[in-house]
Each structure stands twice: as C-alpha cells, then as structure tokens.
CSV table of C-alpha atoms and ligand atoms in Angstrom, one decimal:
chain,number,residue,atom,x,y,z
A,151,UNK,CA,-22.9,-38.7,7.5
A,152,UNK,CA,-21.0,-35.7,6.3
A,153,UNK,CA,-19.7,-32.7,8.4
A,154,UNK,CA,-19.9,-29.4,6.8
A,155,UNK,CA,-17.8,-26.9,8.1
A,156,UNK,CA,-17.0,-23.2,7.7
A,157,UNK,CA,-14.0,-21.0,8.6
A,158,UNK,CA,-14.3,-17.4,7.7
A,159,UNK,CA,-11.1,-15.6,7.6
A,160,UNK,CA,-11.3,-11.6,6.6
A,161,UNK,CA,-8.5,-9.6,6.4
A,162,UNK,CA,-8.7,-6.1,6.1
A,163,UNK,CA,-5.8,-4.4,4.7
A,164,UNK,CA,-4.9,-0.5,6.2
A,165,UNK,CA,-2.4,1.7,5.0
A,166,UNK,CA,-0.5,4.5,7.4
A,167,UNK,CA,2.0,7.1,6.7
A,168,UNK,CA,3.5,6.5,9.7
A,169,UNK,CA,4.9,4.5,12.5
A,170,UNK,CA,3.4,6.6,15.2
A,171,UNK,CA,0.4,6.1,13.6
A,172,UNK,CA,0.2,2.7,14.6
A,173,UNK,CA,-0.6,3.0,18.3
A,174,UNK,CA,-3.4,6.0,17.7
A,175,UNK,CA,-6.3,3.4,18.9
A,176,UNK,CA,-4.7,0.7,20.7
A,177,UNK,CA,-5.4,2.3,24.2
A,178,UNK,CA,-6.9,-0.3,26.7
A,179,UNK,CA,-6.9,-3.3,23.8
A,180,UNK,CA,-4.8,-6.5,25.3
A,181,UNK,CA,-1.9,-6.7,22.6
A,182,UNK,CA,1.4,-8.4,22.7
A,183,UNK,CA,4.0,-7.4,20.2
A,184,UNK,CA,6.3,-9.8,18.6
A,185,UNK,CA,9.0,-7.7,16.7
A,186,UNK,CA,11.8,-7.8,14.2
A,187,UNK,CA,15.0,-7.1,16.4
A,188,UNK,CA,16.5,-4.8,14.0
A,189,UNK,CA,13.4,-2.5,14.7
A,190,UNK,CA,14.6,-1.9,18.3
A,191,UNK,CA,14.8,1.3,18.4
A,192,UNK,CA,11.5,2.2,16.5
A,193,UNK,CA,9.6,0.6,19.6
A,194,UNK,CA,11.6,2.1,22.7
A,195,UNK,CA,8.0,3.4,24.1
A,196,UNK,CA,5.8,-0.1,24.2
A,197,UNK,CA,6.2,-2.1,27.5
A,198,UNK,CA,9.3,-3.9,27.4
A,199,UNK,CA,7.3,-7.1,29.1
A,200,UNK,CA,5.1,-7.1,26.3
A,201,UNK,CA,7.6,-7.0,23.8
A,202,UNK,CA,9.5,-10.0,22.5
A,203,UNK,CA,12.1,-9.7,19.8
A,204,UNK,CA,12.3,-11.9,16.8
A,205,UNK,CA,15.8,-12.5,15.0
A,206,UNK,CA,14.8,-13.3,11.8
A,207,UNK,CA,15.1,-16.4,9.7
A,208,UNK,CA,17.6,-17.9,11.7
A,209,UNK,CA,15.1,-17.7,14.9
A,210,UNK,CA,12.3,-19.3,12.5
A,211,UNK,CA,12.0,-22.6,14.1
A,212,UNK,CA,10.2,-24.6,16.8
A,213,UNK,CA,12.3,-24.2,19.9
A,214,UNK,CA,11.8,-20.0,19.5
A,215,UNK,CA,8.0,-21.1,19.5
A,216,UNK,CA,8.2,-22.6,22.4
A,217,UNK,CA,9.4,-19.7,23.8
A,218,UNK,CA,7.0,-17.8,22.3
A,219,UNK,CA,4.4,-19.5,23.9
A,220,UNK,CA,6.1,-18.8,27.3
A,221,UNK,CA,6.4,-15.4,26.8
A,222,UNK,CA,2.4,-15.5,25.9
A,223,UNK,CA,1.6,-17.5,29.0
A,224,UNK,CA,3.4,-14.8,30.9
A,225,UNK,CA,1.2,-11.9,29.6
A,226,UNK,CA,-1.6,-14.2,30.2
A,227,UNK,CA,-2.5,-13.9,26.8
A,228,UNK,CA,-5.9,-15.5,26.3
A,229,UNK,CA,-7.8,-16.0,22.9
A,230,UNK,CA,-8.7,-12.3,22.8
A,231,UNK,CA,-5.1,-11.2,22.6
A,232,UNK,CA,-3.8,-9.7,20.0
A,233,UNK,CA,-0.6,-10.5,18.6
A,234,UNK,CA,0.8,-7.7,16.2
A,235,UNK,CA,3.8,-9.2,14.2
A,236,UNK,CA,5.8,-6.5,12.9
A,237,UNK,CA,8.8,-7.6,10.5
A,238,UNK,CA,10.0,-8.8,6.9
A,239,UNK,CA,8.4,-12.4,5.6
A,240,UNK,CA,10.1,-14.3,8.1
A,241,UNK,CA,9.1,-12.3,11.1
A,242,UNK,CA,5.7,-12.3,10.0
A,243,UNK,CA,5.7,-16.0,9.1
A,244,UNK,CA,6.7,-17.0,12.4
A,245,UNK,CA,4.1,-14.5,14.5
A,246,UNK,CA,1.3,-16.1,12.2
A,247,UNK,CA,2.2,-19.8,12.9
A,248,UNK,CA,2.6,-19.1,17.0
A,249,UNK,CA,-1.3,-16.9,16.5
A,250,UNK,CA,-2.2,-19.7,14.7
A,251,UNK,CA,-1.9,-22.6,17.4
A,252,UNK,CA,-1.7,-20.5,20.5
A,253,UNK,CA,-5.0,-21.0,22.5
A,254,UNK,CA,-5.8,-22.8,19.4
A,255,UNK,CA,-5.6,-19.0,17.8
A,256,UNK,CA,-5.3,-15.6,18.8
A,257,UNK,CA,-6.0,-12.5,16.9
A,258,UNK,CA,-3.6,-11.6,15.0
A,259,UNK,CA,-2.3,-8.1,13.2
A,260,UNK,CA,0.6,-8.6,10.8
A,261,UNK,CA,2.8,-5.4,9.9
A,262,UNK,CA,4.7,-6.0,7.3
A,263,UNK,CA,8.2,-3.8,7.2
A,264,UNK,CA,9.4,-4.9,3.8
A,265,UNK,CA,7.8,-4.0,0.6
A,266,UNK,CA,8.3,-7.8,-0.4
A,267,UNK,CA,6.2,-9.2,3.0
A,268,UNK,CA,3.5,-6.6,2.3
A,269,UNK,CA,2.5,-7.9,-1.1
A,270,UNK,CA,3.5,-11.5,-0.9
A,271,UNK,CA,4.1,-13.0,2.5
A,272,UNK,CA,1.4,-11.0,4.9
A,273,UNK,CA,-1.4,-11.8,2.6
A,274,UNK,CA,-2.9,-14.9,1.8
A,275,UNK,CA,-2.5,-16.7,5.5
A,276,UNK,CA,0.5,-19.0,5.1
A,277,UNK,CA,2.4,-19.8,8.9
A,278,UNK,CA,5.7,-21.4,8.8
A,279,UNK,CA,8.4,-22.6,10.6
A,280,UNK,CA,11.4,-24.3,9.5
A,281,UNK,CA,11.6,-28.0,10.5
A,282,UNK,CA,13.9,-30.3,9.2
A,283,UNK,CA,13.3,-28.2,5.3
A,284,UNK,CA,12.5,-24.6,5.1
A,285,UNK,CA,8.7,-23.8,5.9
A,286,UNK,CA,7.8,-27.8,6.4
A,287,UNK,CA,5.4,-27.3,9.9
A,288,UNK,CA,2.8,-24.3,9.1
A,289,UNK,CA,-0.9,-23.7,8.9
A,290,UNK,CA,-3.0,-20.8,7.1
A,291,UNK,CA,-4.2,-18.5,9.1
A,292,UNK,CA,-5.2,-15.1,7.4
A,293,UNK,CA,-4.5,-12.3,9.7
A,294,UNK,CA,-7.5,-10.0,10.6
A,295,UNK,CA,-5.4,-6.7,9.9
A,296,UNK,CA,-2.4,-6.1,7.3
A,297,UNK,CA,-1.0,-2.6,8.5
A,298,UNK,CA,0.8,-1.2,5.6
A,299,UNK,CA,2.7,1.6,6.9
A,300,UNK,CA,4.9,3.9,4.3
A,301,UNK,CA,7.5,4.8,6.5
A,302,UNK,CA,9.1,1.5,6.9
A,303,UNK,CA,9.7,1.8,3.1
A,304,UNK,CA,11.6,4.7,3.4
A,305,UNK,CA,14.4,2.9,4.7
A,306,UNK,CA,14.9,-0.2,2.7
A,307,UNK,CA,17.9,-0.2,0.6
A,308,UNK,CA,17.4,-0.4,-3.3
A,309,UNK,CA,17.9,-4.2,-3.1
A,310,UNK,CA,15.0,-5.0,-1.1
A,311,UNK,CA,12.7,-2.4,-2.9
A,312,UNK,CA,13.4,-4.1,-6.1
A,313,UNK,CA,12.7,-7.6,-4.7
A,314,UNK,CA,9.2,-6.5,-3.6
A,315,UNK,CA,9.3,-4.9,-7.1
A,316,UNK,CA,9.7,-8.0,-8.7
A,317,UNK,CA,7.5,-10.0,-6.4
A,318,UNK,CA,4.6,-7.4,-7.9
A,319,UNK,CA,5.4,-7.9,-11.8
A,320,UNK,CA,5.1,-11.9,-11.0
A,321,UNK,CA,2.0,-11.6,-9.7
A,322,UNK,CA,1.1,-9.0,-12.5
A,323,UNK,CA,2.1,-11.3,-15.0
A,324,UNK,CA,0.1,-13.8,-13.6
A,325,UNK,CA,-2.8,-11.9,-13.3
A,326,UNK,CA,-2.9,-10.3,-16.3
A,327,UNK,CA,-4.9,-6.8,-14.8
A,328,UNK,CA,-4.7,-3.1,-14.1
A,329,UNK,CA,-1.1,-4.0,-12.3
A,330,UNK,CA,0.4,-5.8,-15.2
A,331,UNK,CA,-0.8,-2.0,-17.0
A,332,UNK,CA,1.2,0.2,-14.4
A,333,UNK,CA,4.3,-2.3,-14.9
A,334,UNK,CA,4.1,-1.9,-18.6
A,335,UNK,CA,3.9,1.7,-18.4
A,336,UNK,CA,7.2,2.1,-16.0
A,337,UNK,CA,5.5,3.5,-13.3
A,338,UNK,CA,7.1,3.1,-10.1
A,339,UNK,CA,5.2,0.6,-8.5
A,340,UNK,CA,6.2,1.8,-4.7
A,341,UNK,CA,2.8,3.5,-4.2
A,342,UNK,CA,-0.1,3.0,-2.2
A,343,UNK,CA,-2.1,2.1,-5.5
A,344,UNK,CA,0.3,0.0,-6.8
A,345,UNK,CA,0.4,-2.0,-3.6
A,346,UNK,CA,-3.2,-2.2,-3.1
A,347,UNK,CA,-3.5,-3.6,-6.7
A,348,UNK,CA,-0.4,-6.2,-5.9
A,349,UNK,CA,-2.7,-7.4,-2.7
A,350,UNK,CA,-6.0,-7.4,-4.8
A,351,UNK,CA,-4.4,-9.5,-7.5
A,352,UNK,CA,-2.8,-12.0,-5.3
A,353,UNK,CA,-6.1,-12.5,-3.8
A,354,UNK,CA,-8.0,-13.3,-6.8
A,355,UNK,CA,-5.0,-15.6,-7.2
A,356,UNK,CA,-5.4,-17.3,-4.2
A,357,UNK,CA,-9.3,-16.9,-2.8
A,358,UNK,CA,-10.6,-19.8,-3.8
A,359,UNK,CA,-7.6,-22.6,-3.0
A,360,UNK,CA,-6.4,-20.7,0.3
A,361,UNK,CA,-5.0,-23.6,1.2
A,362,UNK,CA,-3.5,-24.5,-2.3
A,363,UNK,CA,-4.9,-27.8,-2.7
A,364,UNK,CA,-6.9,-27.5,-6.2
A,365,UNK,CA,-3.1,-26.1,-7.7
A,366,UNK,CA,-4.5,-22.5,-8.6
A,367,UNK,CA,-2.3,-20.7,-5.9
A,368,UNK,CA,0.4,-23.0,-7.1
A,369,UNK,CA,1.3,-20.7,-9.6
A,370,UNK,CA,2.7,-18.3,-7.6
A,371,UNK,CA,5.3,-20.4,-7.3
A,372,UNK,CA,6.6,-19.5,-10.6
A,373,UNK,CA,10.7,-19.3,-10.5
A,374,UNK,CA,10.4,-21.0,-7.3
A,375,UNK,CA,12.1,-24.4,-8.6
A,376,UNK,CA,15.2,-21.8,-9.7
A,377,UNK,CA,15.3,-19.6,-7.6
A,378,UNK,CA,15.1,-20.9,-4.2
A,379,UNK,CA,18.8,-22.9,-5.2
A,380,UNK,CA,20.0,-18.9,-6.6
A,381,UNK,CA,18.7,-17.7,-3.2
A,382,UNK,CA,20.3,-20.1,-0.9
A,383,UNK,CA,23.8,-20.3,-3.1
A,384,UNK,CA,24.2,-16.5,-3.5
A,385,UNK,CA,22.2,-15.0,-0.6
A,386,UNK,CA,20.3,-12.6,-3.1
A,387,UNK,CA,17.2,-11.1,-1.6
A,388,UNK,CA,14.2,-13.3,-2.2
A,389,UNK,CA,12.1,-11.5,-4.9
A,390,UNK,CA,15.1,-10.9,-6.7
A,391,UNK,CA,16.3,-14.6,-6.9
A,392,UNK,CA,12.4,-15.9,-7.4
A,393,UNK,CA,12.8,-13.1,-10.6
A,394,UNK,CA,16.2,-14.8,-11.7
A,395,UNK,CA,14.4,-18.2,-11.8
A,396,UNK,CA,11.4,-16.8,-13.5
A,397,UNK,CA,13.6,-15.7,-16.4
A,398,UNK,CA,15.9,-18.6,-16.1
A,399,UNK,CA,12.0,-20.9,-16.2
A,400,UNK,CA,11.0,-19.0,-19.3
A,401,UNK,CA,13.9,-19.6,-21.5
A,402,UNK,CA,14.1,-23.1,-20.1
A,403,UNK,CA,10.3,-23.9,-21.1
A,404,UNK,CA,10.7,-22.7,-24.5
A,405,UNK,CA,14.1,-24.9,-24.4
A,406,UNK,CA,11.6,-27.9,-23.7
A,407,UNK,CA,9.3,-27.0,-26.6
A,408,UNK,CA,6.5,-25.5,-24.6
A,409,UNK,CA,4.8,-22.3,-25.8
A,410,UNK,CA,6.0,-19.8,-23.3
A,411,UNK,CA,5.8,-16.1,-22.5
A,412,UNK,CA,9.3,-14.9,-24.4
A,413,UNK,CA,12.1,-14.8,-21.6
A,414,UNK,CA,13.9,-11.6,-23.3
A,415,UNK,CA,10.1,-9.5,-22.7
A,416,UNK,CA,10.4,-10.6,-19.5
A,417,UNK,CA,13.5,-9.2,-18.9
A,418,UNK,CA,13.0,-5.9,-20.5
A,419,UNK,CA,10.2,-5.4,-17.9
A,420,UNK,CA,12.4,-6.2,-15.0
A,421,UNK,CA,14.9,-4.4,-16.3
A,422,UNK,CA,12.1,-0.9,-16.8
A,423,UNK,CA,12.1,-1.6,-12.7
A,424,UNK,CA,15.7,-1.2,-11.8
A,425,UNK,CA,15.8,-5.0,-11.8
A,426,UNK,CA,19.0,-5.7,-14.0
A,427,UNK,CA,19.1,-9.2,-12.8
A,428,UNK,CA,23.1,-10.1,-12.7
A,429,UNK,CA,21.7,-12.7,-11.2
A,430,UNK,CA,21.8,-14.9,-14.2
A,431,UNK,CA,26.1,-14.1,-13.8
A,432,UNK,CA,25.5,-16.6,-10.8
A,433,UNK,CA,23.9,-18.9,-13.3
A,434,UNK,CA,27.0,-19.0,-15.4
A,435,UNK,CA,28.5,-21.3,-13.3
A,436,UNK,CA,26.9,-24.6,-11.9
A,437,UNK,CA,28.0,-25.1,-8.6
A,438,UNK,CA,24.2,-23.4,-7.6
A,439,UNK,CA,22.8,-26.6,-9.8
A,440,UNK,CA,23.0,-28.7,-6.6
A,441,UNK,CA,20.9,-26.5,-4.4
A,442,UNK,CA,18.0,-27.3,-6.6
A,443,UNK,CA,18.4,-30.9,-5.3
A,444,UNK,CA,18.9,-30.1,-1.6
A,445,UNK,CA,16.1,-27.6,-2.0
A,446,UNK,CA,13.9,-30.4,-3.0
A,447,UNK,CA,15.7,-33.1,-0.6
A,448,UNK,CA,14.6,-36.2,-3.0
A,449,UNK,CA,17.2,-37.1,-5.8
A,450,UNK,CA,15.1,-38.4,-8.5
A,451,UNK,CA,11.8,-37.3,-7.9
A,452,UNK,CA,9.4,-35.6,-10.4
A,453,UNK,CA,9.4,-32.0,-9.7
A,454,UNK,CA,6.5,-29.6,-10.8
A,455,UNK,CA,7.3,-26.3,-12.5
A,456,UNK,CA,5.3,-23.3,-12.6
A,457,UNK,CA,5.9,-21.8,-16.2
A,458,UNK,CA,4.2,-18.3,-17.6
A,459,UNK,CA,2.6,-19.6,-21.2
A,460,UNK,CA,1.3,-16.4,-21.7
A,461,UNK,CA,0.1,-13.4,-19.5
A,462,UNK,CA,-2.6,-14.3,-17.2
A,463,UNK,CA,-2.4,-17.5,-18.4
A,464,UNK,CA,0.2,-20.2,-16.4
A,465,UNK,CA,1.3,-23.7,-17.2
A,466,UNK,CA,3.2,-26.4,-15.1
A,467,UNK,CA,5.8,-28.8,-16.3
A,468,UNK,CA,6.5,-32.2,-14.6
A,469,UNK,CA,10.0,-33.2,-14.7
A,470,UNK,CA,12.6,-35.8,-13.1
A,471,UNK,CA,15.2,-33.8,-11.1
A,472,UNK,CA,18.3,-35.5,-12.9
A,473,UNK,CA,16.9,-34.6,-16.5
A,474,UNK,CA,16.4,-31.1,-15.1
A,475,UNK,CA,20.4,-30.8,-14.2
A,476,UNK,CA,21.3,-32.1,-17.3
A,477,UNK,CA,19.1,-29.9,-19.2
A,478,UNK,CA,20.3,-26.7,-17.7
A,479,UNK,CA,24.4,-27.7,-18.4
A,480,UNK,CA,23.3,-27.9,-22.0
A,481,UNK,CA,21.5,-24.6,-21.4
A,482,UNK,CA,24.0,-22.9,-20.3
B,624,LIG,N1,4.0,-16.9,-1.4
B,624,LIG,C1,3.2,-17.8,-2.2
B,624,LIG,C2,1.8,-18.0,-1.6
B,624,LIG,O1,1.4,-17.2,-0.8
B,624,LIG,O2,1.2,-18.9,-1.9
C-alpha cells in the first residue's frame, strides 16, 4: 500500500515603504506578534498582551519556546492565529519553528528587518532552534507572507547591508541569472528589484528539494564549511563571514586540483559591493582552524563542501576534517 501525500506551501512575498504600513489591513484579524527586542520602540502602539519580545540568538532555544507556547495559550491562539515574526534571521527562525508546531501550525507572517533575513533566511521555510549544535531541532514551514518593508533598511549600519549584499552575489553566482547581471554591472543591489530577483533566484534554487534531501539546495551552503568557524571566532556578521569562506572555498578547490570559479574574480565582485573582505586578515592566523571542528562536532568525519566550478554551475568536495586542517596551514 502506498500513501501519497501533499503539502502545499505558498508564500507570497509583499514589499512596503513603510512600517506604518504594516497594520493598514490587520483590523479585526486574530494576530499575535513575536518581535525582535531591539525594535521596541517601533511597536509602542500594538497591545502590549499580544506582544512578546524575542532577544535574539541567544533566546533561540527550546526553553524560550516553551514560553512561547505559554504566551500563545494565553491569547488563546488557535490554528487561525496569526503569528507575525518580525526580526533579523534568528528572530524569524525562531517565530517559524514555534508556527510550525504550535496547534500543529499556525499562520504565519515573517517580517524580515535585516536585508540578510529577507533574501536568505525568510524564504525557503527553514525553522530552527538551537539544541545541543546551532539549528539541530527545526522543521520547514514556508511562511504564507514575507513582508519586505524598506524602512527597516534605512537603519542598518553598512556592515549588515553588505552581508545581505553578499548573501545576494552567492546566490547570483549560483544561479547564474538576471541578478548575477546587476552584480556584474555594480549596481547597488539594495532595491526592491534587486531583492525580488535575490528571492526569485533562491527559489529556483530550492523549489524542488524544499526540504534539501535530493542535495540541490545544498549548494547554498557554499562557504558554509569556512565561514561558520570565521563567524563564531571573529563575530563578523553572517553574510560577510559565509563571503570570507566562499573566497577562502574557491582558492582552496583550485588548491585540490578541481576546476573552480577563479577566487581573485570573486573577490573583485565583492569588493565592486563595498565588500573588502579583511576578513581573510582573520584567516592569517589559525587559531579560527578549530572552530571548523567544533562547528562540525565529529573529529574525523568526512565533511561535504559546496564549491562554485563555474557560474550557475556548483560542485561538492568530500573531505576528512583532519586533511582539511592540514591543507589550509599549507595554504596559508
Ligand atoms: N540558508 C540556506 C537555505 O535556506 O537552505
């Protein structure tokens, strides 16, 4: 006997000018708001009861859940709730994993405050909390809406523009479309059309292996081997550490032999973006080399690598973790 079934997710993606814009048709629609504490202020006017805030990463695990779920069971939140997340990738993270399981899910409308959660993190349904290692309990559960609202941009510092900047040339690179065009040409990628075509491209990246089993949205984890350790030793903003291990990927495939996408182009397109990456200076020494191993928690295991071969076109590389450390001392 076999089972077939079907969950269809839709999201539908909106973009406002601004934050007051947000509440135009809410009126009489049962919504609870879980919100990034920094954003106090912006929210003074919504029910206090039906507010809870949200710390960041450092809230991201179970036990804040389970208060979560309080909270909800307070509002009497039922299935036909809506919980609007708004926040950076870990706010929005955490709001989609309690939607996900609440009542067995609850709608759920993600604002995303950072340029870097509106193209990467909003889109494509992944939950998380961390358990034991970052992100290990989570489901996917696509939101229903993604409200992209310009004005939160306005206030990000450079830093965090430029690491949703280079979260968009990845997934340019990787795509090999009309974005990878706009990056080419210098444009400043922080417009609506530039967005939308970040969004679009990460879709057709991940539409058909949601739930990245067949390996296809695997390659967005490109400079994810390398730059998770960057991120966690030096506390650089995530894009910006993800492009650091991108480069650091590139000129370590070709190292290996492996026909890859030239790590100096590479470069010269982050760096047509504002994104000098320094980063590499915390490279030069190799005290960060060990957070590659806690990142992956097993000593000797094979880990896979998401390499660029060529745009539009990515490879992966297997390799034992203590032949990776030695590699990248001779690389140096
Ligand atoms: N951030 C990678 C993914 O959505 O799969």
């Amino acid at each position: 006997m076999k089972l077939s079934f079907s969950v269809k997710y839709r999201t539908e993606v909106i973009f406002l000018k601004r934050i007051s814009d947000l509440w135009r048709d809410v009126d009489g629609v049962d919504i609870c708001f879980l919100i990034d504490s920094s954003l106090k202020t912006k929210f003074q006017d919504l029910p206090c009861e039906r507010v809870y805030y949200f710390s960041g990463e450092k809230d991201k695990h179970l036990s804040k859940a389970e208060s979560c779920f309080e909270w909800l069971i307070e509002c009497k939140a039922g299935r036909k709730t809506v919980l609007a997340v708004i926040g950076g990738g870990a706010t929005t993270d955490f709001g989609a994993f309690v939607a996900s399981v609440y009542n067995r899910g609850m709608e759920l409308v993600l604002v995303p405050t950072t340029l870097l959660s509106a193209v990467d993190s909003a889109i494509g349904g992944k939950t998380a909390v961390n358990f034991v290692a970052k992100n290990l309990i989570g489901s996917y559960y696509p939101a229903s809406k993604v409200i992209i609202v310009k004005e939160f941009f306005d206030s990000l510092d450079m830093k965090m523009i430029r690491s949703g900047k280079a979260e968009m040339i990845k997934v340019a690179l990787l795509n090999n479309g009309r974005l990878l065009e706009k990056v080419l040409s210098g444009e400043d990628l922080l417009n609506e059309e530039c967005i939308s075509l970040a969004i679009m491209e990460k879709y057709e990246i991940i539409r058909s292996d949601v739930t990245d089993t067949s390996g296809k949205r695997m390659v967005l984890n490109w400079g994810h081997t390398f730059g998770h350790a960057i991120e966690r030793y030096s506390g650089a903003p995530h894009g910006l550490a993800i492009a650091a291990g991108m480069v650091l990927m590139q000129k370590y495939s070709a190292y290996l032999g492996y026909r890859s996408f030239p790590y100096e182009e590479l470069e010269k397109m982050l760096k047509l973006h504002g994104i000098e990456h320094d980063l590499l200076l915390y490279v030069k020494d190799s005290k960060w080399l060990k957070f590659i191993a806690l990142d992956k928690k097993r000593n000797l295991e094979e880990i896979s690598m998401v390499y660029l071969k060529d745009s539009g076109c990515a490879g992966v590389i297997n390799r034992n973790l203590n032949d990776i450390l030695k590699d990248l001392e001779e690389l140096r």
